[in-house]
PDB file of C-alpha atoms and ligand atoms in Angstrom:
ATOM      1  CA  MET A   1      -0.027   0.021   0.003  1.00 88.00           C
ATOM      2  CA  ARG A   2       1.456   3.399  -1.054  1.00 95.00           C
ATOM      3  CA  HIS A   3       1.020   6.486   1.052  1.00 98.00           C
ATOM      4  CA  LEU A   4       2.181  10.129   0.888  1.00 98.00           C
ATOM      5  CA  VAL A   5       3.103  10.892   4.374  1.00 98.00           C
ATOM      6  CA  THR A   6       6.351  12.657   3.578  1.00 97.00           C
ATOM      7  CA  LEU A   7       8.147  13.103   0.202  1.00 97.00           C
ATOM      8  CA  PHE A   8      10.583  10.451   1.320  1.00 94.00           C
ATOM      9  CA  ASP A   9       7.714   8.073   0.326  1.00 95.00           C
ATOM     10  CA  ILE A  10       8.010   8.845  -3.398  1.00 95.00           C
ATOM     11  CA  THR A  11      10.836   8.861  -5.972  1.00 95.00           C
ATOM     12  CA  THR A  12      11.880  11.594  -8.425  1.00 96.00           C
ATOM     13  CA  ASP A  13      10.393   9.577 -11.245  1.00 96.00           C
ATOM     14  CA  GLU A  14       7.029   9.265  -9.361  1.00 97.00           C
ATOM     15  CA  ILE A  15       6.923  13.043  -8.725  1.00 98.00           C
ATOM     16  CA  ASN A  16       7.493  13.616 -12.459  1.00 97.00           C
ATOM     17  CA  ARG A  17       4.767  11.191 -13.231  1.00 97.00           C
ATOM     18  CA  ILE A  18       2.385  12.976 -10.787  1.00 98.00           C
ATOM     19  CA  PHE A  19       3.284  16.307 -12.555  1.00 98.00           C
ATOM     20  CA  ALA A  20       2.508  14.789 -16.006  1.00 97.00           C
ATOM     21  CA  ILE A  21      -0.879  13.653 -14.738  1.00 97.00           C
ATOM     22  CA  ALA A  22      -1.430  17.139 -13.269  1.00 98.00           C
ATOM     23  CA  ASP A  23      -0.566  18.805 -16.693  1.00 98.00           C
ATOM     24  CA  ASP A  24      -3.101  16.598 -18.395  1.00 97.00           C
ATOM     25  CA  LEU A  25      -5.834  17.231 -15.793  1.00 97.00           C
ATOM     26  CA  LYS A  26      -5.108  20.959 -15.613  1.00 98.00           C
ATOM     27  CA  THR A  27      -5.137  21.427 -19.443  1.00 97.00           C
ATOM     28  CA  LYS A  28      -8.483  19.637 -19.601  1.00 97.00           C
ATOM     29  CA  TYR A  29      -9.821  21.653 -16.588  1.00 97.00           C
ATOM     30  CA  LYS A  30      -8.919  24.927 -18.315  1.00 97.00           C
ATOM     31  CA  GLN A  31     -10.806  23.622 -21.437  1.00 97.00           C
ATOM     32  CA  GLY A  32     -13.897  23.137 -19.259  1.00 97.00           C
ATOM     33  CA  LEU A  33     -13.518  19.344 -19.203  1.00 95.00           C
ATOM     34  CA  ARG A  34     -13.875  17.297 -15.994  1.00 94.00           C
ATOM     35  CA  GLU A  35     -12.737  13.786 -16.763  1.00 89.00           C
ATOM     36  CA  ALA A  36     -14.643  11.422 -14.469  1.00 94.00           C
ATOM     37  CA  ILE A  37     -11.817   8.892 -13.893  1.00 96.00           C
ATOM     38  CA  LEU A  38     -12.716   7.996 -10.304  1.00 97.00           C
ATOM     39  CA  PRO A  39     -16.500   7.408 -10.387  1.00 97.00           C
ATOM     40  CA  GLY A  40     -17.865   6.039  -7.122  1.00 97.00           C
ATOM     41  CA  ARG A  41     -14.612   6.563  -5.325  1.00 98.00           C
ATOM     42  CA  VAL A  42     -14.704   8.309  -1.872  1.00 98.00           C
ATOM     43  CA  LEU A  43     -12.092  10.498  -0.284  1.00 98.00           C
ATOM     44  CA  GLY A  44     -12.271  10.840   3.535  1.00 98.00           C
ATOM     45  CA  LEU A  45     -10.826  14.135   5.006  1.00 98.00           C
ATOM     46  CA  LEU A  46      -9.722  13.725   8.587  1.00 97.00           C
ATOM     47  CA  PHE A  47      -8.811  17.191   9.875  1.00 96.00           C
ATOM     48  CA  GLU A  48      -7.639  18.228  13.390  1.00 94.00           C
ATOM     49  CA  LYS A  49      -6.694  21.742  12.368  1.00 94.00           C
ATOM     50  CA  PRO A  50      -8.353  24.432  10.315  1.00 96.00           C
ATOM     51  CA  SER A  51      -7.837  24.653   6.522  1.00 97.00           C
ATOM     52  CA  LEU A  52      -9.095  26.511   3.497  1.00 98.00           C
ATOM     53  CA  ARG A  53      -6.856  25.496   0.562  1.00 98.00           C
ATOM     54  CA  THR A  54      -6.204  21.865   1.577  1.00 98.00           C
ATOM     55  CA  ARG A  55      -9.753  20.913   2.386  1.00 98.00           C
ATOM     56  CA  VAL A  56     -11.502  22.757  -0.506  1.00 98.00           C
ATOM     57  CA  SER A  57      -8.940  21.827  -3.206  1.00 98.00           C
ATOM     58  CA  PHE A  58      -9.138  18.168  -2.280  1.00 98.00           C
ATOM     59  CA  GLU A  59     -12.953  18.158  -2.167  1.00 98.00           C
ATOM     60  CA  CYS A  60     -13.346  20.049  -5.399  1.00 98.00           C
ATOM     61  CA  GLY A  61     -10.711  18.004  -7.045  1.00 98.00           C
ATOM     62  CA  MET A  62     -12.403  14.711  -6.071  1.00 98.00           C
ATOM     63  CA  ALA A  63     -15.719  16.068  -7.474  1.00 98.00           C
ATOM     64  CA  HIS A  64     -14.000  16.958 -10.769  1.00 97.00           C
ATOM     65  CA  LEU A  65     -12.729  13.305 -10.885  1.00 97.00           C
ATOM     66  CA  GLY A  66     -16.261  11.929 -10.588  1.00 98.00           C
ATOM     67  CA  GLY A  67     -15.840  10.855  -6.959  1.00 98.00           C
ATOM     68  CA  SER A  68     -17.041  12.276  -3.751  1.00 98.00           C
ATOM     69  CA  SER A  69     -15.606  13.338  -0.386  1.00 98.00           C
ATOM     70  CA  LEU A  70     -16.546  13.143   3.348  1.00 98.00           C
ATOM     71  CA  PHE A  71     -15.270  15.758   5.768  1.00 98.00           C
ATOM     72  CA  LEU A  72     -14.619  13.990   9.056  1.00 96.00           C
ATOM     73  CA  GLY A  73     -14.269  16.398  11.925  1.00 89.00           C
ATOM     74  CA  GLU A  74     -14.252  15.982  15.660  1.00 86.00           C
ATOM     75  CA  ASP A  75     -17.335  13.835  15.902  1.00 88.00           C
ATOM     76  CA  VAL A  76     -15.721  10.733  14.457  1.00 95.00           C
ATOM     77  CA  GLY A  77     -13.513  10.642  17.487  1.00 93.00           C
ATOM     78  CA  TRP A  78     -10.143   9.979  15.861  1.00 93.00           C
ATOM     79  CA  GLY A  79      -7.881   8.983  18.781  1.00 89.00           C
ATOM     80  CA  LYS A  80     -10.704   9.462  21.247  1.00 93.00           C
ATOM     81  CA  ARG A  81     -13.449   6.830  20.984  1.00 96.00           C
ATOM     82  CA  GLU A  82     -11.442   3.712  20.127  1.00 97.00           C
ATOM     83  CA  SER A  83      -8.065   2.377  19.457  1.00 96.00           C
ATOM     84  CA  PRO A  84      -6.166   3.797  16.484  1.00 95.00           C
ATOM     85  CA  SER A  85      -6.050   0.363  14.800  1.00 96.00           C
ATOM     86  CA  ASP A  86      -9.788  -0.214  15.188  1.00 97.00           C
ATOM     87  CA  PHE A  87     -10.493   3.282  13.959  1.00 97.00           C
ATOM     88  CA  THR A  88      -8.239   3.015  10.976  1.00 97.00           C
ATOM     89  CA  ARG A  89      -9.013  -0.396   9.819  1.00 97.00           C
ATOM     90  CA  VAL A  90     -12.757   0.322   9.901  1.00 98.00           C
ATOM     91  CA  LEU A  91     -12.480   3.689   8.103  1.00 98.00           C
ATOM     92  CA  SER A  92     -10.467   2.021   5.429  1.00 98.00           C
ATOM     93  CA  GLN A  93     -13.463  -0.213   4.692  1.00 98.00           C
ATOM     94  CA  TYR A  94     -15.584   2.655   3.736  1.00 98.00           C
ATOM     95  CA  VAL A  95     -13.370   5.181   1.904  1.00 98.00           C
ATOM     96  CA  ASP A  96     -10.905   4.615  -0.976  1.00 98.00           C
ATOM     97  CA  VAL A  97      -8.313   7.205   0.182  1.00 98.00           C
ATOM     98  CA  ILE A  98      -7.808   9.423   3.275  1.00 98.00           C
ATOM     99  CA  VAL A  99      -6.278  12.929   3.488  1.00 98.00           C
ATOM    100  CA  CYS A 100      -5.430  13.850   7.058  1.00 98.00           C
ATOM    101  CA  ARG A 101      -4.281  17.072   8.730  1.00 97.00           C
ATOM    102  CA  ALA A 102      -3.092  16.293  12.249  1.00 95.00           C
ATOM    103  CA  LYS A 103      -1.511  18.074  15.148  1.00 92.00           C
ATOM    104  CA  SER A 104       1.361  15.667  15.386  1.00 94.00           C
ATOM    105  CA  HIS A 105       3.222  13.817  12.606  1.00 97.00           C
ATOM    106  CA  ALA A 106       3.114  10.650  14.628  1.00 97.00           C
ATOM    107  CA  ARG A 107      -0.705  10.533  14.241  1.00 95.00           C
ATOM    108  CA  VAL A 108      -0.419  10.341  10.429  1.00 97.00           C
ATOM    109  CA  GLU A 109       2.354   7.768  10.699  1.00 97.00           C
ATOM    110  CA  GLU A 110      -0.011   5.708  12.875  1.00 97.00           C
ATOM    111  CA  LEU A 111      -2.837   5.988  10.392  1.00 97.00           C
ATOM    112  CA  ALA A 112      -0.510   4.838   7.540  1.00 98.00           C
ATOM    113  CA  LYS A 113       0.491   1.841   9.684  1.00 98.00           C
ATOM    114  CA  TYR A 114      -3.056   0.496  10.010  1.00 98.00           C
ATOM    115  CA  ALA A 115      -4.777   1.815   6.883  1.00 98.00           C
ATOM    116  CA  THR A 116      -5.705  -0.482   4.075  1.00 97.00           C
ATOM    117  CA  CYS A 117      -6.200   2.428   1.700  1.00 98.00           C
ATOM    118  CA  PRO A 118      -3.748   5.202   0.771  1.00 98.00           C
ATOM    119  CA  ILE A 119      -3.032   7.972   3.400  1.00 98.00           C
ATOM    120  CA  ILE A 120      -2.182  11.481   2.131  1.00 98.00           C
ATOM    121  CA  ASN A 121      -0.640  13.918   4.563  1.00 98.00           C
ATOM    122  CA  GLY A 122      -2.542  17.203   4.384  1.00 98.00           C
ATOM    123  CA  LEU A 123      -0.105  18.869   6.852  1.00 98.00           C
ATOM    124  CA  THR A 124       1.470  17.916  10.170  1.00 98.00           C
ATOM    125  CA  ASP A 125       3.827  19.860  12.383  1.00 96.00           C
ATOM    126  CA  TYR A 126       6.653  18.024  10.481  1.00 97.00           C
ATOM    127  CA  SER A 127       5.722  18.224   6.867  1.00 97.00           C
ATOM    128  CA  HIS A 128       3.340  19.368   4.127  1.00 98.00           C
ATOM    129  CA  PRO A 129       4.169  17.340   1.092  1.00 98.00           C
ATOM    130  CA  CYS A 130       1.185  18.292  -1.109  1.00 98.00           C
ATOM    131  CA  GLN A 131       2.071  21.925  -0.584  1.00 98.00           C
ATOM    132  CA  ALA A 132       5.641  21.467  -1.721  1.00 98.00           C
ATOM    133  CA  LEU A 133       4.609  19.450  -4.759  1.00 98.00           C
ATOM    134  CA  ALA A 134       2.210  22.206  -5.859  1.00 98.00           C
ATOM    135  CA  ASP A 135       4.903  24.886  -5.131  1.00 98.00           C
ATOM    136  CA  LEU A 136       7.504  23.232  -7.300  1.00 98.00           C
ATOM    137  CA  TYR A 137       4.906  22.532  -9.991  1.00 98.00           C
ATOM    138  CA  THR A 138       4.230  26.334  -9.972  1.00 98.00           C
ATOM    139  CA  LEU A 139       7.929  27.056 -10.341  1.00 98.00           C
ATOM    140  CA  ARG A 140       8.136  24.559 -13.186  1.00 98.00           C
ATOM    141  CA  GLU A 141       5.209  26.178 -14.883  1.00 97.00           C
ATOM    142  CA  GLU A 142       6.760  29.592 -14.567  1.00 96.00           C
ATOM    143  CA  ASN A 143      10.134  28.686 -16.093  1.00 93.00           C
ATOM    144  CA  GLY A 144       9.396  25.578 -18.143  1.00 95.00           C
ATOM    145  CA  THR A 145      11.933  23.467 -16.162  1.00 96.00           C
ATOM    146  CA  LEU A 146      13.074  22.944 -12.549  1.00 97.00           C
ATOM    147  CA  ASP A 147      16.594  21.876 -13.434  1.00 93.00           C
ATOM    148  CA  GLY A 148      19.088  24.253 -12.014  1.00 92.00           C
ATOM    149  CA  GLN A 149      16.360  26.616 -10.611  1.00 97.00           C
ATOM    150  CA  CYS A 150      16.999  28.274  -7.297  1.00 98.00           C
ATOM    151  CA  LEU A 151      14.363  28.483  -4.509  1.00 98.00           C
ATOM    152  CA  ALA A 152      15.162  30.852  -1.613  1.00 98.00           C
ATOM    153  CA  TYR A 153      13.046  30.278   1.512  1.00 99.00           C
ATOM    154  CA  ILE A 154      13.150  33.078   4.115  1.00 99.00           C
ATOM    155  CA  GLY A 155      11.859  32.184   7.595  1.00 98.00           C
ATOM    156  CA  ASP A 156      11.223  29.337   9.995  1.00 98.00           C
ATOM    157  CA  ALA A 157      12.532  25.801   9.065  1.00 98.00           C
ATOM    158  CA  ASN A 158       9.068  24.462   9.602  1.00 98.00           C
ATOM    159  CA  ASN A 159       6.790  21.843   7.995  1.00 98.00           C
ATOM    160  CA  VAL A 160       6.576  23.717   4.669  1.00 98.00           C
ATOM    161  CA  ALA A 161      10.320  24.360   4.543  1.00 98.00           C
ATOM    162  CA  ARG A 162      11.213  20.768   5.244  1.00 98.00           C
ATOM    163  CA  SER A 163       9.018  19.542   2.382  1.00 98.00           C
ATOM    164  CA  LEU A 164      10.205  22.234   0.022  1.00 98.00           C
ATOM    165  CA  ALA A 165      13.907  21.339   0.792  1.00 98.00           C
ATOM    166  CA  LEU A 166      13.156  17.617   0.105  1.00 97.00           C
ATOM    167  CA  ALA A 167      11.163  18.257  -3.021  1.00 97.00           C
ATOM    168  CA  SER A 168      13.950  20.548  -4.275  1.00 97.00           C
ATOM    169  CA  ALA A 169      16.558  17.929  -3.596  1.00 95.00           C
ATOM    170  CA  ARG A 170      14.517  15.345  -5.589  1.00 94.00           C
ATOM    171  CA  LEU A 171      13.915  17.624  -8.484  1.00 96.00           C
ATOM    172  CA  GLY A 172      17.252  19.322  -9.060  1.00 95.00           C
ATOM    173  CA  VAL A 173      16.432  22.673  -7.439  1.00 97.00           C
ATOM    174  CA  GLN A 174      19.014  24.634  -5.438  1.00 97.00           C
ATOM    175  CA  PHE A 175      17.428  25.317  -2.078  1.00 98.00           C
ATOM    176  CA  ALA A 176      18.654  28.158   0.124  1.00 98.00           C
ATOM    177  CA  ILE A 177      17.156  28.892   3.490  1.00 98.00           C
ATOM    178  CA  ALA A 178      17.761  32.046   5.505  1.00 98.00           C
ATOM    179  CA  ALA A 179      16.557  31.692   9.087  1.00 98.00           C
ATOM    180  CA  PRO A 180      17.737  32.995  12.425  1.00 98.00           C
ATOM    181  CA  GLN A 181      19.998  30.776  14.666  1.00 97.00           C
ATOM    182  CA  GLY A 182      17.695  28.374  16.530  1.00 97.00           C
ATOM    183  CA  TYR A 183      15.176  28.218  13.720  1.00 98.00           C
ATOM    184  CA  GLN A 184      17.237  26.418  11.107  1.00 98.00           C
ATOM    185  CA  PHE A 185      17.078  22.758  10.008  1.00 98.00           C
ATOM    186  CA  ASP A 186      18.463  20.297  12.490  1.00 97.00           C
ATOM    187  CA  ASP A 187      21.595  18.351  11.474  1.00 97.00           C
ATOM    188  CA  ALA A 188      19.803  14.984  11.312  1.00 97.00           C
ATOM    189  CA  PHE A 189      17.179  16.381   8.837  1.00 96.00           C
ATOM    190  CA  LEU A 190      19.852  18.120   6.765  1.00 96.00           C
ATOM    191  CA  LYS A 191      21.864  14.913   6.474  1.00 95.00           C
ATOM    192  CA  LYS A 192      18.790  12.989   5.321  1.00 95.00           C
ATOM    193  CA  VAL A 193      17.971  15.644   2.679  1.00 95.00           C
ATOM    194  CA  GLU A 194      21.506  15.825   1.401  1.00 93.00           C
ATOM    195  CA  LYS A 195      21.479  12.163   0.717  1.00 93.00           C
ATOM    196  CA  GLU A 196      18.524  12.797  -1.681  1.00 90.00           C
ATOM    197  CA  CYS A 197      20.430  15.603  -3.514  1.00 88.00           C
ATOM    198  CA  GLY A 198      21.630  14.715  -6.910  1.00 85.00           C
ATOM    199  CA  THR A 199      22.781  17.870  -8.758  1.00 86.00           C
ATOM    200  CA  SER A 200      21.097  20.174  -6.194  1.00 91.00           C
ATOM    201  CA  THR A 201      22.288  21.588  -2.855  1.00 93.00           C
ATOM    202  CA  VAL A 202      20.700  22.844   0.338  1.00 96.00           C
ATOM    203  CA  THR A 203      22.379  25.910   1.784  1.00 97.00           C
ATOM    204  CA  THR A 204      21.681  27.623   5.096  1.00 98.00           C
ATOM    205  CA  THR A 205      22.465  31.270   6.012  1.00 98.00           C
ATOM    206  CA  ASN A 206      21.214  33.945   8.468  1.00 97.00           C
ATOM    207  CA  ASP A 207      21.399  36.562   5.723  1.00 98.00           C
ATOM    208  CA  PRO A 208      18.238  36.832   3.698  1.00 98.00           C
ATOM    209  CA  ALA A 209      19.872  39.051   1.027  1.00 98.00           C
ATOM    210  CA  GLN A 210      22.454  36.344   0.418  1.00 98.00           C
ATOM    211  CA  ALA A 211      19.763  33.639   0.078  1.00 98.00           C
ATOM    212  CA  VAL A 212      17.754  35.541  -2.468  1.00 98.00           C
ATOM    213  CA  SER A 213      20.753  36.842  -4.565  1.00 98.00           C
ATOM    214  CA  SER A 214      20.247  34.281  -7.343  1.00 98.00           C
ATOM    215  CA  ALA A 215      16.776  33.095  -6.705  1.00 98.00           C
ATOM    216  CA  ASN A 216      14.192  32.208  -9.309  1.00 98.00           C
ATOM    217  CA  ALA A 217      11.601  32.249  -6.529  1.00 98.00           C
ATOM    218  CA  VAL A 218      11.491  33.803  -3.016  1.00 99.00           C
ATOM    219  CA  TYR A 219       9.314  31.922  -0.547  1.00 99.00           C
ATOM    220  CA  THR A 220       8.094  32.590   2.904  1.00 99.00           C
ATOM    221  CA  ASP A 221       5.677  31.200   5.476  1.00 98.00           C
ATOM    222  CA  VAL A 222       4.283  32.405   8.819  1.00 98.00           C
ATOM    223  CA  TRP A 223       6.756  32.774  11.753  1.00 98.00           C
ATOM    224  CA  ALA A 224       4.547  30.984  14.128  1.00 98.00           C
ATOM    225  CA  SER A 225       2.727  27.963  12.687  1.00 98.00           C
ATOM    226  CA  MET A 226      -0.651  26.547  13.849  1.00 97.00           C
ATOM    227  CA  GLY A 227       0.101  25.181  17.408  1.00 96.00           C
ATOM    228  CA  GLN A 228       2.811  27.694  18.110  1.00 97.00           C
ATOM    229  CA  GLU A 229       0.536  30.651  18.986  1.00 96.00           C
ATOM    230  CA  ALA A 230       2.063  30.920  22.493  1.00 98.00           C
ATOM    231  CA  GLU A 231       5.449  31.658  20.892  1.00 98.00           C
ATOM    232  CA  ARG A 232       4.146  34.389  18.584  1.00 97.00           C
ATOM    233  CA  ASP A 233       5.502  37.351  20.425  1.00 98.00           C
ATOM    234  CA  LYS A 234       8.988  35.900  20.856  1.00 98.00           C
ATOM    235  CA  ARG A 235       9.062  34.806  17.156  1.00 98.00           C
ATOM    236  CA  GLN A 236       7.950  38.259  15.979  1.00 98.00           C
ATOM    237  CA  LYS A 237      11.104  39.652  17.612  1.00 98.00           C
ATOM    238  CA  ASP A 238      13.362  36.874  16.536  1.00 98.00           C
ATOM    239  CA  PHE A 239      12.298  37.014  12.859  1.00 98.00           C
ATOM    240  CA  ALA A 240      12.062  40.802  12.652  1.00 98.00           C
ATOM    241  CA  ALA A 241      15.025  40.945  10.198  1.00 98.00           C
ATOM    242  CA  PHE A 242      13.514  38.086   8.020  1.00 98.00           C
ATOM    243  CA  GLN A 243      10.603  39.990   6.548  1.00 98.00           C
ATOM    244  CA  VAL A 244      10.145  39.581   2.762  1.00 99.00           C
ATOM    245  CA  ASN A 245       9.587  43.184   1.675  1.00 98.00           C
ATOM    246  CA  GLU A 246      10.261  45.374  -1.342  1.00 98.00           C
ATOM    247  CA  GLN A 247      13.879  45.983  -0.218  1.00 98.00           C
ATOM    248  CA  LEU A 248      14.639  42.293   0.030  1.00 98.00           C
ATOM    249  CA  MET A 249      12.994  41.610  -3.393  1.00 98.00           C
ATOM    250  CA  GLN A 250      15.370  44.169  -4.832  1.00 98.00           C
ATOM    251  CA  GLN A 251      18.289  41.981  -3.807  1.00 98.00           C
ATOM    252  CA  ALA A 252      16.819  39.126  -5.968  1.00 98.00           C
ATOM    253  CA  PRO A 253      16.970  38.928  -9.747  1.00 98.00           C
ATOM    254  CA  ASN A 254      14.258  41.126 -11.408  1.00 98.00           C
ATOM    255  CA  ASP A 255      12.200  38.266 -12.600  1.00 97.00           C
ATOM    256  CA  ALA A 256      12.191  36.298  -9.340  1.00 98.00           C
ATOM    257  CA  ILE A 257       8.686  35.290  -8.412  1.00 98.00           C
ATOM    258  CA  PHE A 258       7.236  35.454  -4.921  1.00 98.00           C
ATOM    259  CA  LEU A 259       5.495  32.387  -3.315  1.00 99.00           C
ATOM    260  CA  HIS A 260       3.745  31.852  -0.012  1.00 98.00           C
ATOM    261  CA  CYS A 261       1.842  28.750   1.042  1.00 98.00           C
ATOM    262  CA  LEU A 262      -0.893  30.952   2.671  1.00 98.00           C
ATOM    263  CA  PRO A 263      -2.539  31.938   4.903  1.00 98.00           C
ATOM    264  CA  ALA A 264      -0.094  34.863   5.264  1.00 98.00           C
ATOM    265  CA  ARG A 265       0.056  37.387   8.084  1.00 98.00           C
ATOM    266  CA  ARG A 266       0.482  40.497   5.960  1.00 98.00           C
ATOM    267  CA  GLY A 267       2.795  43.027   7.543  1.00 98.00           C
ATOM    268  CA  GLU A 268       4.714  40.393   9.482  1.00 98.00           C
ATOM    269  CA  GLU A 269       6.634  37.805   7.341  1.00 98.00           C
ATOM    270  CA  VAL A 270       5.623  39.661   4.127  1.00 98.00           C
ATOM    271  CA  THR A 271       4.452  43.040   3.102  1.00 98.00           C
ATOM    272  CA  ASP A 272       1.284  43.928   1.115  1.00 98.00           C
ATOM    273  CA  GLY A 273       3.600  45.371  -1.615  1.00 98.00           C
ATOM    274  CA  VAL A 274       5.264  42.008  -2.162  1.00 98.00           C
ATOM    275  CA  MET A 275       2.058  39.894  -1.774  1.00 98.00           C
ATOM    276  CA  ASP A 276       0.312  42.028  -4.424  1.00 98.00           C
ATOM    277  CA  SER A 277       3.235  42.645  -6.666  1.00 98.00           C
ATOM    278  CA  ALA A 278       3.429  41.744 -10.382  1.00 98.00           C
ATOM    279  CA  ASN A 279       5.891  38.960  -9.428  1.00 98.00           C
ATOM    280  CA  SER A 280       3.634  37.423  -6.822  1.00 98.00           C
ATOM    281  CA  ARG A 281       2.309  33.932  -7.822  1.00 98.00           C
ATOM    282  CA  ILE A 282       0.329  33.255  -4.583  1.00 98.00           C
ATOM    283  CA  VAL A 283      -3.019  32.658  -6.262  1.00 98.00           C
ATOM    284  CA  GLU A 284      -1.611  30.511  -9.116  1.00 98.00           C
ATOM    285  CA  GLN A 285       0.268  28.560  -6.429  1.00 98.00           C
ATOM    286  CA  ALA A 286      -2.988  27.986  -4.353  1.00 98.00           C
ATOM    287  CA  ALA A 287      -4.801  26.951  -7.587  1.00 98.00           C
ATOM    288  CA  ASN A 288      -2.098  24.399  -8.346  1.00 98.00           C
ATOM    289  CA  ARG A 289      -2.763  22.660  -5.068  1.00 98.00           C
ATOM    290  CA  MET A 290      -6.028  21.324  -6.657  1.00 98.00           C
ATOM    291  CA  HIS A 291      -4.404  20.224  -9.925  1.00 98.00           C
ATOM    292  CA  VAL A 292      -1.454  18.490  -8.325  1.00 98.00           C
ATOM    293  CA  GLN A 293      -3.498  16.905  -5.629  1.00 98.00           C
ATOM    294  CA  LYS A 294      -5.952  15.423  -8.175  1.00 98.00           C
ATOM    295  CA  ALA A 295      -2.908  13.814  -9.786  1.00 98.00           C
ATOM    296  CA  VAL A 296      -1.665  12.432  -6.488  1.00 98.00           C
ATOM    297  CA  ILE A 297      -5.041  10.783  -5.794  1.00 98.00           C
ATOM    298  CA  ALA A 298      -5.230   9.399  -9.414  1.00 97.00           C
ATOM    299  CA  TRP A 299      -1.578   8.166  -9.123  1.00 97.00           C
ATOM    300  CA  LEU A 300      -2.165   6.517  -5.667  1.00 97.00           C
ATOM    301  CA  LEU A 301      -5.296   4.843  -6.868  1.00 97.00           C
ATOM    302  CA  GLY A 302      -3.544   3.663 -10.050  1.00 93.00           C
ATOM    303  CA  VAL A 303      -5.978   5.505 -12.313  1.00 91.00           C
ATOM    304  CA  SER A 304      -5.023   8.303 -14.637  1.00 77.00           C
ATOM    305  CA  GLY A 305      -6.758   9.821 -17.610  1.00 59.00           C
ATOM    306  CA  LYS A 306      -3.700   9.743 -19.724  1.00 58.00           C
TER     307      LYS A 306
HETATM  308  N1   CP B   1      -1.519  26.252   2.513  1.00 50.35           N
HETATM  309  C1   CP B   1      -2.461  25.555   3.101  1.00 50.35           C
HETATM  310  O1   CP B   1      -2.232  24.296   3.403  1.00 50.35           O
HETATM  311  O2   CP B   1      -3.602  26.149   3.406  1.00 50.35           O
HETATM  312  P1   CP B   1      -4.737  25.768   4.400  1.00 50.35           P
HETATM  313  O3   CP B   1      -4.201  25.795   5.784  1.00 50.35           O
HETATM  314  O4   CP B   1      -5.890  26.824   4.228  1.00 50.35           O
HETATM  315  O5   CP B   1      -5.181  24.413   3.975  1.00 50.35           O
HETATM  316  N1  NVA B   2       3.582  26.520   8.549  1.00 50.35           N
HETATM  317  C1  NVA B   2       2.148  26.720   8.473  1.00 50.35           C
HETATM  318  C2  NVA B   2       1.643  26.287   7.165  1.00 50.35           C
HETATM  319  C3  NVA B   2       0.139  26.550   6.974  1.00 50.35           C
HETATM  320  C4  NVA B   2      -0.309  26.035   5.643  1.00 50.35           C
HETATM  321  C5  NVA B   2       1.454  26.045   9.647  1.00 50.35           C
HETATM  322  O1  NVA B   2       1.724  24.832   9.937  1.00 50.35           O
HETATM  323  O2  NVA B   2       0.613  26.672  10.253  1.00 50.35           O
END
């Protein structure tokens, strides 16, 4: 049984296959075609944290593919009413694929252990693989290739940053992260990612201007992620020099695009001027969540239109 819990679960060839399916589905979608390749299939969405993009893009994507989805909130009692193995083995009898958003990564690993249908990670504190796939798909669309492209991430080495670093390693993208001391990747993670690097590299600095100097895309995310609300004041001080603003974008090549996974805290990690600039691709990036995730589902279920 294949799952997408982190990007360590899939190979570079498989990512490229997912992108090819996404290309096909997106082209048809733009032509007004909704190819019903998953009739009667059901997607279960098991969410412990709020979501706009992940939930809605998966639900709409599944509808386009001719299937349906079930949003499973608190009332199903995940981790509360019965043992994880009973819960997961039973749920797997009803639905064909599960997307879950969990407070801890271990909860998703536990689901994958017991599930008899594919599990897709829709964000944990550790990783956000669907986000990173859509982000690199967006960069690929922008420049026609990913080979040798440079992605600069400014901010916390969080779930999104980990997935972006790994996706970049897999796809030949140079990844540079600028973060304050204490908020950078830990050595164990860096070593794991470096093993996945072919032609690409992961570099760490505490100088945002250096990170963006040869970037094709400049990326940021919130300084305090969901679950870190108590650290918000401290993080605002610690990250004050890491805002993506017009001055920082001037240090990047003129055609560097701006990306953000959203939701953003405008005026904190990024200014309105950058979010709404001609180089901003935040809306296209969010739209690509749907196209790429449709491809992930089709690939995991072994059904693709092409
Ligand atoms: N980027 C992202 O995952 O957004 P949501 O939290 O709204 O799903
Ligand atoms: N790092 C953010 C991403 C939200 C999509 C969080 O976990 O809250």
